mmCIF file of C-alpha atoms and ligand atoms in Angstrom:
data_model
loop_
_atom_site.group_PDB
_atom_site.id
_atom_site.type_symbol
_atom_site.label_atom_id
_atom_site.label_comp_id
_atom_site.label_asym_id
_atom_site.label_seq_id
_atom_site.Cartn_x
_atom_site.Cartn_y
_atom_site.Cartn_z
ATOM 1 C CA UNK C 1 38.449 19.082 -1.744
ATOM 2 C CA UNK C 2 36.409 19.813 -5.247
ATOM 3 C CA UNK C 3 35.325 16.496 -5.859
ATOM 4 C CA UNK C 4 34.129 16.110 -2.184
ATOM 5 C CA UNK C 5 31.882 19.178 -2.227
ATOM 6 C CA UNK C 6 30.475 17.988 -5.359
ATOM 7 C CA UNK C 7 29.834 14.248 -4.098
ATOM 8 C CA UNK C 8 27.787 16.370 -1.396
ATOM 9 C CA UNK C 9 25.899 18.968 -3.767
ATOM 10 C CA UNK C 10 24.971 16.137 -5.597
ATOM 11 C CA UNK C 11 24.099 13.746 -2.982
ATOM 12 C CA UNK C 12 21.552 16.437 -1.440
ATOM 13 C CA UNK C 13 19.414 17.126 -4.727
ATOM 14 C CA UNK C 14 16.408 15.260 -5.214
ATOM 15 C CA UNK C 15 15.341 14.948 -8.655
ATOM 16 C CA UNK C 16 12.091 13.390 -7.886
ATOM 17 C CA UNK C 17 10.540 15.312 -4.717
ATOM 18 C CA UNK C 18 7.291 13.710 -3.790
ATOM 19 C CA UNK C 19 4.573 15.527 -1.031
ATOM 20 C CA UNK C 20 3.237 11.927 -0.448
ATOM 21 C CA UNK C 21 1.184 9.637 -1.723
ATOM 22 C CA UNK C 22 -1.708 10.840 -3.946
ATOM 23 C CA UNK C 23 -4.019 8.179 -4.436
ATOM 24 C CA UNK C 24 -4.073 4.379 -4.579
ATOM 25 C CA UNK C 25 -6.662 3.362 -7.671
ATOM 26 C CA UNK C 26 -7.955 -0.094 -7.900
ATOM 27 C CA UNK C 27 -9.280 -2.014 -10.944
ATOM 28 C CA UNK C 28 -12.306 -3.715 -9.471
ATOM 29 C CA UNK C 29 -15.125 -6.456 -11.235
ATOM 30 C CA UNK C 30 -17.882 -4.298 -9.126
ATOM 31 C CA UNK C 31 -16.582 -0.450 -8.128
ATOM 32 C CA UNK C 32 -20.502 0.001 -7.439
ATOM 33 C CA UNK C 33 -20.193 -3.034 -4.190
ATOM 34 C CA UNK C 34 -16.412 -2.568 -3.253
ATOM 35 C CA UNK C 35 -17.423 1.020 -2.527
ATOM 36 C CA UNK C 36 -20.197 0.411 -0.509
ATOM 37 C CA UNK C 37 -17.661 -2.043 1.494
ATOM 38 C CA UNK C 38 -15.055 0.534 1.535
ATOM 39 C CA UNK C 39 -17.211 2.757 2.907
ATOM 40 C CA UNK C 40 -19.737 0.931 5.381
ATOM 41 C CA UNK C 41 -16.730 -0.977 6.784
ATOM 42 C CA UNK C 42 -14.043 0.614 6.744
ATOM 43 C CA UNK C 43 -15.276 4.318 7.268
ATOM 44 C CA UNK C 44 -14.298 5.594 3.759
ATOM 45 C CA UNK C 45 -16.023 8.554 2.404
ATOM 46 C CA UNK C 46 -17.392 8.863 -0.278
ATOM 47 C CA UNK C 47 -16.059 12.141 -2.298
ATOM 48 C CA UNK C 48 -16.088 12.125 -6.071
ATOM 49 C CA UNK C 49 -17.462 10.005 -8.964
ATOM 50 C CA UNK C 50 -17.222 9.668 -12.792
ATOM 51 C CA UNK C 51 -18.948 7.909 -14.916
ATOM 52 C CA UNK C 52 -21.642 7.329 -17.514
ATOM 53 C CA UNK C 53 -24.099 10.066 -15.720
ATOM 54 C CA UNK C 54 -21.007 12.529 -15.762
ATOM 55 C CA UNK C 55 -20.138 12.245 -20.033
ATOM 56 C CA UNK C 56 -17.555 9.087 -18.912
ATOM 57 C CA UNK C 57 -18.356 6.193 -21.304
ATOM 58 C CA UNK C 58 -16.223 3.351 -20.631
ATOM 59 C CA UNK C 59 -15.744 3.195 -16.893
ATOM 60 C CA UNK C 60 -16.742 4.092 -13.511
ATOM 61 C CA UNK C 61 -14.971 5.234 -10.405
ATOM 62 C CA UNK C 62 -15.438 5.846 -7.091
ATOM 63 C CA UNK C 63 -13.084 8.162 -4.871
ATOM 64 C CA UNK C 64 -13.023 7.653 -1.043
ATOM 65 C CA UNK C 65 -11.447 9.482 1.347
ATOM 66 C CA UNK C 66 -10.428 9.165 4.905
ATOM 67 C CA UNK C 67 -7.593 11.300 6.813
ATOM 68 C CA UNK C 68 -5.624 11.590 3.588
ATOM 69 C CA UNK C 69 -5.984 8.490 2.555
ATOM 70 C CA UNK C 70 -7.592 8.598 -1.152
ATOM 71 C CA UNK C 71 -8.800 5.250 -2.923
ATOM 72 C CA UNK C 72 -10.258 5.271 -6.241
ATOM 73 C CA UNK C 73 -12.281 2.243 -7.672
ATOM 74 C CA UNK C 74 -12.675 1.661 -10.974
ATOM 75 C CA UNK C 75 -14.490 -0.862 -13.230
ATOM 76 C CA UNK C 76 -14.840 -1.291 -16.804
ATOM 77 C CA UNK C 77 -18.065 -0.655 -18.388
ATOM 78 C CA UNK C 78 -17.591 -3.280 -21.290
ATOM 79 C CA UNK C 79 -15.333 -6.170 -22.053
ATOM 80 C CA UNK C 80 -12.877 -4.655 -24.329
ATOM 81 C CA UNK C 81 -10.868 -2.443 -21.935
ATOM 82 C CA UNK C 82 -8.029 -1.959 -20.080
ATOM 83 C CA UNK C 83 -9.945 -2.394 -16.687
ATOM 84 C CA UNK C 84 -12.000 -5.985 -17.490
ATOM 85 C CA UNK C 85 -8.870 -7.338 -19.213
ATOM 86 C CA UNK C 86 -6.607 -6.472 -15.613
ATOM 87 C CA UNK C 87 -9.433 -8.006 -13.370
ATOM 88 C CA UNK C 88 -10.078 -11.275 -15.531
ATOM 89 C CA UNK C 89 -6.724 -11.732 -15.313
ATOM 90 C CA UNK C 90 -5.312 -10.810 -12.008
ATOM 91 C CA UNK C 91 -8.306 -10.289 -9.983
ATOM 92 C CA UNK C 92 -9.334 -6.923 -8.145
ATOM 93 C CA UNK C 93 -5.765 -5.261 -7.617
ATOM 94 C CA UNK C 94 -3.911 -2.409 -7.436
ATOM 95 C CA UNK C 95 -3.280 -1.131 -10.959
ATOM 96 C CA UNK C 96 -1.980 3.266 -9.660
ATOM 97 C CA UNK C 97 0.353 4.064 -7.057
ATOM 98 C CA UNK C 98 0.038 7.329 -7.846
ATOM 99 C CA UNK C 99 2.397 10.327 -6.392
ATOM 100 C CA UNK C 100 1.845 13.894 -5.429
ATOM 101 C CA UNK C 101 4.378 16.095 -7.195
ATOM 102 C CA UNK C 102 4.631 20.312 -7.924
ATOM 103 C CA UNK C 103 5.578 19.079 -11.505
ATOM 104 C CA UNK C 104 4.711 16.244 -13.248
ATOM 105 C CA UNK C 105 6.271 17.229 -16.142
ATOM 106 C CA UNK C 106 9.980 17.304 -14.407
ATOM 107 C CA UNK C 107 8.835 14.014 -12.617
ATOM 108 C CA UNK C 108 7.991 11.998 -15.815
ATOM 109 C CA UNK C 109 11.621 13.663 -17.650
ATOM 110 C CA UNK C 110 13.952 12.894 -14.598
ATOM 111 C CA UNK C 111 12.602 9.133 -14.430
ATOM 112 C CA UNK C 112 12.290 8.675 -18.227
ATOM 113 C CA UNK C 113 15.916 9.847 -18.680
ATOM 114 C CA UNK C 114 17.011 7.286 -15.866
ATOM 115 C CA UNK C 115 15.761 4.692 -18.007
ATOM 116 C CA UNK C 116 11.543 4.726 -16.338
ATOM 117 C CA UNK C 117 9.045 3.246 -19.137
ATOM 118 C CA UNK C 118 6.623 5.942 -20.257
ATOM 119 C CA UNK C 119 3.240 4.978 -19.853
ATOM 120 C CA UNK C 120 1.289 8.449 -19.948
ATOM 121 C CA UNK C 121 3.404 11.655 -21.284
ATOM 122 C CA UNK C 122 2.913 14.568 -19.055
ATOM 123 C CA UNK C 123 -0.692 15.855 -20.105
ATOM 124 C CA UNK C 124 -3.091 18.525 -19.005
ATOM 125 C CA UNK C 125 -6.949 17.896 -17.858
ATOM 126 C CA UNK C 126 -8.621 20.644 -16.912
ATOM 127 C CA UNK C 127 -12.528 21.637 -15.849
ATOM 128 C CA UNK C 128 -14.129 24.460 -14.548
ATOM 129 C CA UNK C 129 -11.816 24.140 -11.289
ATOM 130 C CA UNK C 130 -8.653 24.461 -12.592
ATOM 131 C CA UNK C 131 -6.036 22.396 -14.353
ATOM 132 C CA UNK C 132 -3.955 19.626 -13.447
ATOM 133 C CA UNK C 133 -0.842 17.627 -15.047
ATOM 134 C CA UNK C 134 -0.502 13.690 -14.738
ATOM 135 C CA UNK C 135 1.947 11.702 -16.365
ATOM 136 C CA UNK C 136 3.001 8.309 -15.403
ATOM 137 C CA UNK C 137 5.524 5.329 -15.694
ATOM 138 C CA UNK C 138 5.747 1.461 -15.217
ATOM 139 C CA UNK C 139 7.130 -0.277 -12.094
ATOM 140 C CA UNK C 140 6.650 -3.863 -11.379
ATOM 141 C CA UNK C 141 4.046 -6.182 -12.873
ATOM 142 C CA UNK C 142 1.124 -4.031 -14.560
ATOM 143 C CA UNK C 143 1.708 -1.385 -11.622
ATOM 144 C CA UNK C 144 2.151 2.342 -12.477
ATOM 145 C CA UNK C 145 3.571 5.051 -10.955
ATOM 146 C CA UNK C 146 0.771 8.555 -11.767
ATOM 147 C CA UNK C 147 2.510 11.575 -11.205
ATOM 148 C CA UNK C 148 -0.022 14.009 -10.339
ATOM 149 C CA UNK C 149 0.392 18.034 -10.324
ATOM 150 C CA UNK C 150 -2.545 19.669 -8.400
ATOM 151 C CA UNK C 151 -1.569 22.364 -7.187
ATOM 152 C CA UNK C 152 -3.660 24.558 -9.988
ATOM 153 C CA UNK C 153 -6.797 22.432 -9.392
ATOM 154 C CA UNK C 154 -9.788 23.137 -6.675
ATOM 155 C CA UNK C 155 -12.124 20.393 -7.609
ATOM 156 C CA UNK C 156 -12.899 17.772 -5.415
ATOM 157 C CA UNK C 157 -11.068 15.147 -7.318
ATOM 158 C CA UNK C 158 -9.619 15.173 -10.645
ATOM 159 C CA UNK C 159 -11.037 16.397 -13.524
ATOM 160 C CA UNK C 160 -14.146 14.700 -14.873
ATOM 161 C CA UNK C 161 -14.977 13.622 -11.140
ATOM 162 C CA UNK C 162 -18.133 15.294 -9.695
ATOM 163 C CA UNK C 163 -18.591 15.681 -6.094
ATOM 164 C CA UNK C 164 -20.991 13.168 -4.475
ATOM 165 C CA UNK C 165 -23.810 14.797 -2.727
ATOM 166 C CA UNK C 166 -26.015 13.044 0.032
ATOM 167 C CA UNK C 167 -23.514 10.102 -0.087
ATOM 168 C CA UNK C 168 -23.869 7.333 2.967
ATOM 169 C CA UNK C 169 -23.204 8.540 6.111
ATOM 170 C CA UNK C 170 -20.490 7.074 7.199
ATOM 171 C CA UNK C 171 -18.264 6.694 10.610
ATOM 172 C CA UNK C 172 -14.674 6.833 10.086
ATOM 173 C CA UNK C 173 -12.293 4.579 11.805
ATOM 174 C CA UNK C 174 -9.259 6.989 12.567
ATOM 175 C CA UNK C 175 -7.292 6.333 9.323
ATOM 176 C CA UNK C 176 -4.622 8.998 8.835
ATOM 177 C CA UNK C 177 -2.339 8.301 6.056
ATOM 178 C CA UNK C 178 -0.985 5.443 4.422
ATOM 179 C CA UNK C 179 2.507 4.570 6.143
ATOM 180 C CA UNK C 180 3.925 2.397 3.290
ATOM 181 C CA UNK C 181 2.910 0.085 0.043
ATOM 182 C CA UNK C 182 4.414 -3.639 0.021
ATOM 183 C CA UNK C 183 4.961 -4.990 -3.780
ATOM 184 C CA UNK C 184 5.689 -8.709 -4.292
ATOM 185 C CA UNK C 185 7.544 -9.035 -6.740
ATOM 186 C CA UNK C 186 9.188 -12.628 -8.754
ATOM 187 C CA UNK C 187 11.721 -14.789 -7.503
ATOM 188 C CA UNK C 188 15.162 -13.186 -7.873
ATOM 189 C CA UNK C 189 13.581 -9.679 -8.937
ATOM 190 C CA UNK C 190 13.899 -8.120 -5.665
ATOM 191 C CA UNK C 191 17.606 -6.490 -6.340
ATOM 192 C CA UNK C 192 16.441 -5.513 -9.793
ATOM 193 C CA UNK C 193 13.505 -3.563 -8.288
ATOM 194 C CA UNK C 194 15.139 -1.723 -5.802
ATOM 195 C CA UNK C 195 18.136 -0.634 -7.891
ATOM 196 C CA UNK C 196 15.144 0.534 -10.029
ATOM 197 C CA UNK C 197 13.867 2.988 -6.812
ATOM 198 C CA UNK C 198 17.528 4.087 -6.630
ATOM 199 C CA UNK C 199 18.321 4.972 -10.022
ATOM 200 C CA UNK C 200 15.244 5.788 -11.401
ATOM 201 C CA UNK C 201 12.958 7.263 -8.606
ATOM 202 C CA UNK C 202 16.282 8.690 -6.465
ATOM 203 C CA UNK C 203 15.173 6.398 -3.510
ATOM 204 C CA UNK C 204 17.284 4.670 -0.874
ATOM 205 C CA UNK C 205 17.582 1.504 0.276
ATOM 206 C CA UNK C 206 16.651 1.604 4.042
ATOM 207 C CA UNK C 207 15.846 -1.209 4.986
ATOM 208 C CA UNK C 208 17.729 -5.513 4.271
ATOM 209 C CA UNK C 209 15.535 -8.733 5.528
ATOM 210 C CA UNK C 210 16.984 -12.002 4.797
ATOM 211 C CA UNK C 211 15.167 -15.018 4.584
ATOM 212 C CA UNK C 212 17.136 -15.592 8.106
ATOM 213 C CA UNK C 213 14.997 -12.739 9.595
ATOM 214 C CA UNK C 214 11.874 -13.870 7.751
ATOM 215 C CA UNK C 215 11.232 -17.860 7.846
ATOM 216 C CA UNK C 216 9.224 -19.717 9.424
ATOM 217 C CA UNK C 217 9.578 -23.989 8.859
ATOM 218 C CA UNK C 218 8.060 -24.065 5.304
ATOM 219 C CA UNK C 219 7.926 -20.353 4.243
ATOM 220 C CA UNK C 220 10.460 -17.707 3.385
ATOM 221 C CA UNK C 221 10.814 -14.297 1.802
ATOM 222 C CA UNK C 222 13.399 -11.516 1.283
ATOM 223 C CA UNK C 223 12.700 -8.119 1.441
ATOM 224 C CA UNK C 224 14.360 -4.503 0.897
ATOM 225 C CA UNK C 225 12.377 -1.073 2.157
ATOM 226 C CA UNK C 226 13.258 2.225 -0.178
ATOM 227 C CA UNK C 227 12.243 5.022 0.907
ATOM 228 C CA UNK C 228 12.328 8.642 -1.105
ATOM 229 C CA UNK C 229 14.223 11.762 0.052
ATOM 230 C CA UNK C 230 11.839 13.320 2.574
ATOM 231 C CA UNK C 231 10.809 9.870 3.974
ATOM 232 C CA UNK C 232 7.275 10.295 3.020
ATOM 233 C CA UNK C 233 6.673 7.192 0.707
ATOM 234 C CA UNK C 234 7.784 3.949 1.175
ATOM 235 C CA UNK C 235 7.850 0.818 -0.592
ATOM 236 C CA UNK C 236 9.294 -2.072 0.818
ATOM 237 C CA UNK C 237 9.541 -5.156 -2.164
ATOM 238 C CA UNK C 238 9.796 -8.874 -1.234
ATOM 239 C CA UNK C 239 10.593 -11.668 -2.804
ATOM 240 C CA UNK C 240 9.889 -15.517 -2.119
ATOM 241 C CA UNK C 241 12.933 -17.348 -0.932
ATOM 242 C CA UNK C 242 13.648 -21.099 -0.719
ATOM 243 C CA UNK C 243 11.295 -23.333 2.035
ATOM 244 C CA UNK C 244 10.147 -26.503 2.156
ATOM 245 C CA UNK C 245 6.661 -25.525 1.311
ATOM 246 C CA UNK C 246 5.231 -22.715 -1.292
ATOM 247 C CA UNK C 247 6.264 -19.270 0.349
ATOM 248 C CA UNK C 248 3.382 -16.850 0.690
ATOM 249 C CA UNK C 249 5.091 -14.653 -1.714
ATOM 250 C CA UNK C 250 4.689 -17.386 -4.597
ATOM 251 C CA UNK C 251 0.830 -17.927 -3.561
ATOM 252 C CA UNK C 252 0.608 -14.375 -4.214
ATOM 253 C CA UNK C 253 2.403 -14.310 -7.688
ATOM 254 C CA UNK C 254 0.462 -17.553 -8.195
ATOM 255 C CA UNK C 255 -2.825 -16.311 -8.159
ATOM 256 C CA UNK C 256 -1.966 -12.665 -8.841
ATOM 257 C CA UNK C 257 -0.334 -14.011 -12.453
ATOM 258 C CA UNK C 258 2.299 -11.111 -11.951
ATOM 259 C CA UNK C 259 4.346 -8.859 -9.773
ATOM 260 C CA UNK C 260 2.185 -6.345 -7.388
ATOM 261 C CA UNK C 261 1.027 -4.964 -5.191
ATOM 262 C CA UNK C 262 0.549 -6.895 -1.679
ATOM 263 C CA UNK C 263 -0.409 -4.960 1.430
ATOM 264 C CA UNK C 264 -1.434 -1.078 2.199
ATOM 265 C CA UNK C 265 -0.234 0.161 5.425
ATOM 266 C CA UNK C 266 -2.670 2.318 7.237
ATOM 267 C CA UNK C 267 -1.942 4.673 10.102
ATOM 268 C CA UNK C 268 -3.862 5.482 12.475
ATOM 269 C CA UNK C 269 -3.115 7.550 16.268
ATOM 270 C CA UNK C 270 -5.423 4.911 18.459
ATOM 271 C CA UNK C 271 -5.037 1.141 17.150
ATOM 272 C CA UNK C 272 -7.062 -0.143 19.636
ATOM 273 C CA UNK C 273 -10.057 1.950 18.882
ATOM 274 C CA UNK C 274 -9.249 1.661 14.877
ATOM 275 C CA UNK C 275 -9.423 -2.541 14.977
ATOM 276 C CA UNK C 276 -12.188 -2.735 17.508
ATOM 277 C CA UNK C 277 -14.127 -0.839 15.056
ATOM 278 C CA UNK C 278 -13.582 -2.448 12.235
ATOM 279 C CA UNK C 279 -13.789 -5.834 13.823
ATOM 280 C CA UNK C 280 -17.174 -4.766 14.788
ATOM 281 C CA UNK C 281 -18.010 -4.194 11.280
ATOM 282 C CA UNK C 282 -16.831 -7.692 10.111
ATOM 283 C CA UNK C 283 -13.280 -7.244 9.437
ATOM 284 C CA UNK C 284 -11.106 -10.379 9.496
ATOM 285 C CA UNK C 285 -7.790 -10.297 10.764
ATOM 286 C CA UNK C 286 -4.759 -12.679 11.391
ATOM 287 C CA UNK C 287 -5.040 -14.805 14.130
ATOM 288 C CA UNK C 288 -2.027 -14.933 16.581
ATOM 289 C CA UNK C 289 -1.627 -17.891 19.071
ATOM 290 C CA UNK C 290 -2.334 -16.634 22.192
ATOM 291 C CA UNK C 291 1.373 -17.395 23.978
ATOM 292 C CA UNK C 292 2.755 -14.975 21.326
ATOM 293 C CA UNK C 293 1.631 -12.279 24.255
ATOM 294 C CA UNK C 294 3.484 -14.563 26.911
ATOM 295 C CA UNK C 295 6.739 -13.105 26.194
ATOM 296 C CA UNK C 296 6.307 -10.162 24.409
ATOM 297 C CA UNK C 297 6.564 -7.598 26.823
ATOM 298 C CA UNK C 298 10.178 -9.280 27.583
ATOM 299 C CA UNK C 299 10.728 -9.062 23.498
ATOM 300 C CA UNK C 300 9.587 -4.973 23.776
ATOM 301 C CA UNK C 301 9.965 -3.549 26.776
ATOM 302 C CA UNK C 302 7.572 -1.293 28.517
ATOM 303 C CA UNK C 303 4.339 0.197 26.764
ATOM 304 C CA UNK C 304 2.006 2.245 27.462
ATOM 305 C CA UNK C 305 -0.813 0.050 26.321
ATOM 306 C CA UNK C 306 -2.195 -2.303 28.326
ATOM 307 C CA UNK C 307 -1.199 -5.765 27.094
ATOM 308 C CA UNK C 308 -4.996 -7.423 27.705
ATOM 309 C CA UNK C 309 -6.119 -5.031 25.314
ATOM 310 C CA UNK C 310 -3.879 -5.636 22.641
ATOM 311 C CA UNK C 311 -4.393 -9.773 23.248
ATOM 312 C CA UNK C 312 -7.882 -9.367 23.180
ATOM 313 C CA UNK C 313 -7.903 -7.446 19.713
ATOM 314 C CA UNK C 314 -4.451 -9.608 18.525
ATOM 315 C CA UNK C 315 -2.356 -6.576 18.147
ATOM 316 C CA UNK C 316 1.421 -7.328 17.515
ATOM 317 C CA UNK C 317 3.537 -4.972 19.428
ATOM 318 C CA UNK C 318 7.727 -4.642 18.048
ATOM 319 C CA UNK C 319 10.305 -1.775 19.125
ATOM 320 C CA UNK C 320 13.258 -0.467 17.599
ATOM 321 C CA UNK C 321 16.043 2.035 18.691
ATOM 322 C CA UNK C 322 13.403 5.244 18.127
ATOM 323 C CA UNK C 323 10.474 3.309 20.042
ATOM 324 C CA UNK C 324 7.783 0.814 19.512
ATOM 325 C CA UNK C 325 4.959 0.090 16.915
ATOM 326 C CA UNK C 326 1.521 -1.304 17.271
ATOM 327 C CA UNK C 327 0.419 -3.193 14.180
ATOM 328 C CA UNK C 328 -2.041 -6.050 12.789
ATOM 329 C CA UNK C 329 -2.635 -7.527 9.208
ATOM 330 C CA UNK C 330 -6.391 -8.083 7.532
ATOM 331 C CA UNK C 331 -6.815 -11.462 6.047
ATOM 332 C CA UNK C 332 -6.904 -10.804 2.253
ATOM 333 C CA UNK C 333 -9.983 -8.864 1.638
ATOM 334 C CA UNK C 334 -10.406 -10.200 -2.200
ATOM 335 C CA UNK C 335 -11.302 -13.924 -2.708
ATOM 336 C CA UNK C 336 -7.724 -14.355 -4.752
ATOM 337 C CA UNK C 337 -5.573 -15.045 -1.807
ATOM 338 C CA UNK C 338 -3.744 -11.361 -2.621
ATOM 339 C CA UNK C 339 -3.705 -7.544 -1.608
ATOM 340 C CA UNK C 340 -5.023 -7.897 2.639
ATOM 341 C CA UNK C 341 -4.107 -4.161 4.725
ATOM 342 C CA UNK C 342 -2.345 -3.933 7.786
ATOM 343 C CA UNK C 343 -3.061 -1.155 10.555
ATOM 344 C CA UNK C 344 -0.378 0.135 12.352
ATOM 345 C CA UNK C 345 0.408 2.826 14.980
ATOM 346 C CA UNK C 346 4.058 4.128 15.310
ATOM 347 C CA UNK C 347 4.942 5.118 18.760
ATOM 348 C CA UNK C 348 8.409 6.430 17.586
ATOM 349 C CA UNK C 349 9.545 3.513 15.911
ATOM 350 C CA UNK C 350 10.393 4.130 11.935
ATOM 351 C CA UNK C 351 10.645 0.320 11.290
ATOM 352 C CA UNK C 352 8.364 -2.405 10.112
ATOM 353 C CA UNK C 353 8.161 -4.924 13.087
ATOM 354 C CA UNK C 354 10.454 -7.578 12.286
ATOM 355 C CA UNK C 355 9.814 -8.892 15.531
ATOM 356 C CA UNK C 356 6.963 -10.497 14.479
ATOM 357 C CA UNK C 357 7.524 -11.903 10.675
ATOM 358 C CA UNK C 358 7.465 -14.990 12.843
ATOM 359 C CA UNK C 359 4.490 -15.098 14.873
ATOM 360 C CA UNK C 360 3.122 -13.553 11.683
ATOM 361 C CA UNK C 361 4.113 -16.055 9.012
ATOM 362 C CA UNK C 362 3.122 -18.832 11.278
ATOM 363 C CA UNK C 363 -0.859 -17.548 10.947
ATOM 364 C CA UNK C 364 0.086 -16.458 7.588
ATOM 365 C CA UNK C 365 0.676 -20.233 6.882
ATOM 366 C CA UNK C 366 -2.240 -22.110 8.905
ATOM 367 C CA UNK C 367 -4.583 -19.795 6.287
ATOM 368 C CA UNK C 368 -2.400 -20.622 3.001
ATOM 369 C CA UNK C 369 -2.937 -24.976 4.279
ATOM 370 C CA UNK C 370 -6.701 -23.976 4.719
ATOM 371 C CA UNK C 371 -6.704 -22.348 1.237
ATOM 372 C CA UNK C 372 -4.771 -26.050 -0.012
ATOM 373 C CA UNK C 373 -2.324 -23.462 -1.264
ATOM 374 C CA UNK C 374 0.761 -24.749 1.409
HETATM 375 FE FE1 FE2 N 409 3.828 -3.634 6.273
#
C-alpha cells in the first residue's frame, strides 16, 4: 500500500515545469536579410534588437514576434566566433530551443543532476527593466536547451535588447504558437535521445512511428514524440531507417554535418487564410499529387472545410480518435536542403498526421532527386 502511494507521489511531480516555449534563436550568415524575410513574408514583427548601436560588439540580433511565437536572429560580427564558426559549418540553423521556466536555477540543477551537459550556469542579466535568469544545457548536435526566468523582467526582450521603433509595417499571417520542434537526429540515436527527454528533462514518450508507418519505396525514418508534463512542448526526434535510396533524414544530417533541428510547427486557427497568405507572398510549399484528395475524405471522415479549398492550397487533412488536423510543410527555406516549417491547424486532434507521411514523403522525394541528393 506504501510503496504504491509513493510510485504515485512520485509519478505526479515534475521536476522540470515548463510555461512553453520561449524563443527559437537562429545563427544566420545575414540576420540583417533573414529578418526582413521573416518579416515581409511571413508577417513577423519586428520587436527588439542588439547590437553594435546598443554597446553589443560581436553580434547582432533580431527578435520577431507573432502570436507568441518569438524568433531571434543572430549573426556574427567577425570571423572568430561562435556564430560564423556554426553557419560555415552547418549553414543557417537552429542553434536555442530555449524554454520558459519560474526558475532557471532549479531547471539547470534538476537536469544537470540527471546527467544534462552544462553549457551556461544559471546567471543573472539585468537592465533598467528588471532582471532575468538563463542557464542552459546541450541536447542533440550543437542544439541547446536556454532556460529562461522572466518573470522579474518588463523589457521588451532580454536584457541588452532595445525596442525597435518605426519598424516595417507588417501584416501578420495568423501564427499563434509553435505546436512542436522536429530534431533529426543520427542513425541509431533516436532511443538514446528520447531516454534523454525522459530522464533528464522528465518527458514522456507519446508518441512510436516505425519505418512501417513512415516509408515510402526508397525512403524511411523512425520517429518517437516526447512531450513534457503539461503537454505544452513537444519534440518529436527521427531517425533515418534502411531504404533503397538516401532517406531524407540522412540528406539532412548530410548537409546539416550534425544532429538538429528539422522543422518548426506553427499553429494557426484559419489554415486556409494562413497559406493563402503566405503563398501570396512567395512561400513555397510541398507539392501533393492531386489524387491524394481523391480519397481522402474516405481516409478522414467528414470536415468542415470544404475539400476544393484545401486542394487548391494542397492542404493535407489526417484525424485521430480526438478529431482531425489541417497541416502543410514549406519547402526548406535555407539553400542547405535543411530546417523547412510546417503550418498546421488542430481541429481536436493531438497527433501529428501520420496519415500522410506517405503522400508526404513521396513529394518529399521528387525534391531530394531534383536536388541529385536521392
Ligand atoms: Fe511536424
Amino acid at each position: 500500500m506504501q510503496t504504491t502511494e509513493l510510485t504515485k507521489a512520485t509519478e505526479v511531480v515534475d521536476f522540470l515545469p515548463l510555461n512553453g516555449t520561449d524563443h527559437i534563436e537562429f545563427y544566420c550568415g545575414n540576420a540583417k536579410q533573414s529578418a526582413y524575410y521573416y518579416q515581409h513574408a511571413w508577417g513577423y514583427e519586428l520587436i527588439a534588437y542588439a547590437g553594435p548601436e546598443t554597446g553589443v560588439r560581436e553580434k547582432a540580433s533580431y527578435v520577431l514576434k507573432q502570436g507568441k511565437v518569438i524568433l531571434v536572429l543572430s549573426t556574427a560580427m567577425n570571423s572568430d566566433n561562435d556564430i560564423s564558426k556554426h553557419v560555415l559549418e552547418h549553414g543557417d540553423g537552429v542553434k536555442y530551443l530555449s524554454l520558459w521556466v519560474d526558475d532557471a536555477t532549479k531547471s539547470f540543477e534538476e537536469t544537470v543532476k540527471r546527467g544534462a551537459e552544462a553549457v551556461l550556469e544559471p546567471t543573472k542579466f539585468e537592465d533598467e527593466h528588471g532582471y532575468v535568469v538563463v542557464s542552459a544545457i546541450k541536447t542533440y548536435g550543437e542544439t541547446v536547451h536556454k532556460f529562461v526566468e522572466r518573470s522579474n523582467y518588463s523589457g521588451p526582450f532580454l536584457p541588452g535588447f532595445k525596442k525597435v521603433e518605426n519598424a516595417m509595417k507588417v501584416k501578420p499571417v495568423g501564427l499563434k504558437h509553435i505546436d512542436h520542434c522536429v530534431g533529426n537526429v543520427e542513425l541509431g540515436k533516436m532511443n538514446d535521445w528520447v531516454k534523454f527527454y525522459e530522464d533528464v528533462m522528465g518527458f514522456k514518450l507519446l508518441l512510436t512511428f516505425d519505418d512501417e508507418d513512415i516509408s515510402t519505396e526508397y525512403s524511411a525514418l523512425m520517429s518517437k514524440v516526447v512531450s513534457n508534463g503539461n503537454g505544452w512542448v513537444k519534440f518529436p526526434i527521427n531517425e533515418p531507417a534502411e531504404g533503397k535510396k538516401k532517406s531524407q533524414i540522412e540528406e539532412y544530417l548530410d548537409f546539416y554535418g550534425t544532429a538538429g533541428v528539422q522543422h518548426i510547427a506553427l499553429e494557426t486557427p484559419n489554415i486556409l487564410e494562413t497559406v493563402q497568405d503566405l503563398r501570396n507572398r512567395g512561400i513555397e510549399f510541398l507539392h501533393v499529387p492531386s489524387n491524394y484528395y481523391e480519397d481522402v475524405l474516405d481516409r478522414v471522415g467528414e470536415i468542415e472545410e470544404n475539400i476544393d479549398d484545401l486542394r487548391k492550397l494542397n492542404i493535407l487533412i489526417d484525424r485521430d480518435q480526438d478529431g482531425y488536423l489541417l497541416q502543410i510543410f514549406t519547402k526548406p527555406v535555407e539553400d542547405r536542403p535543411t530546417l523547412f516549417f510546417e503550418i498546421i491547424q488542430r481541429k481536436g486532434a493531438k497527433s501529428f498526421g501520420k496519415g500522410n507521411f506517405k503522400a508526404l514523403f513521396e513529394s518529399i522525394e521528387r525534391e531530394q532527386e531534383l536536388r541529385g541528393n536521392l
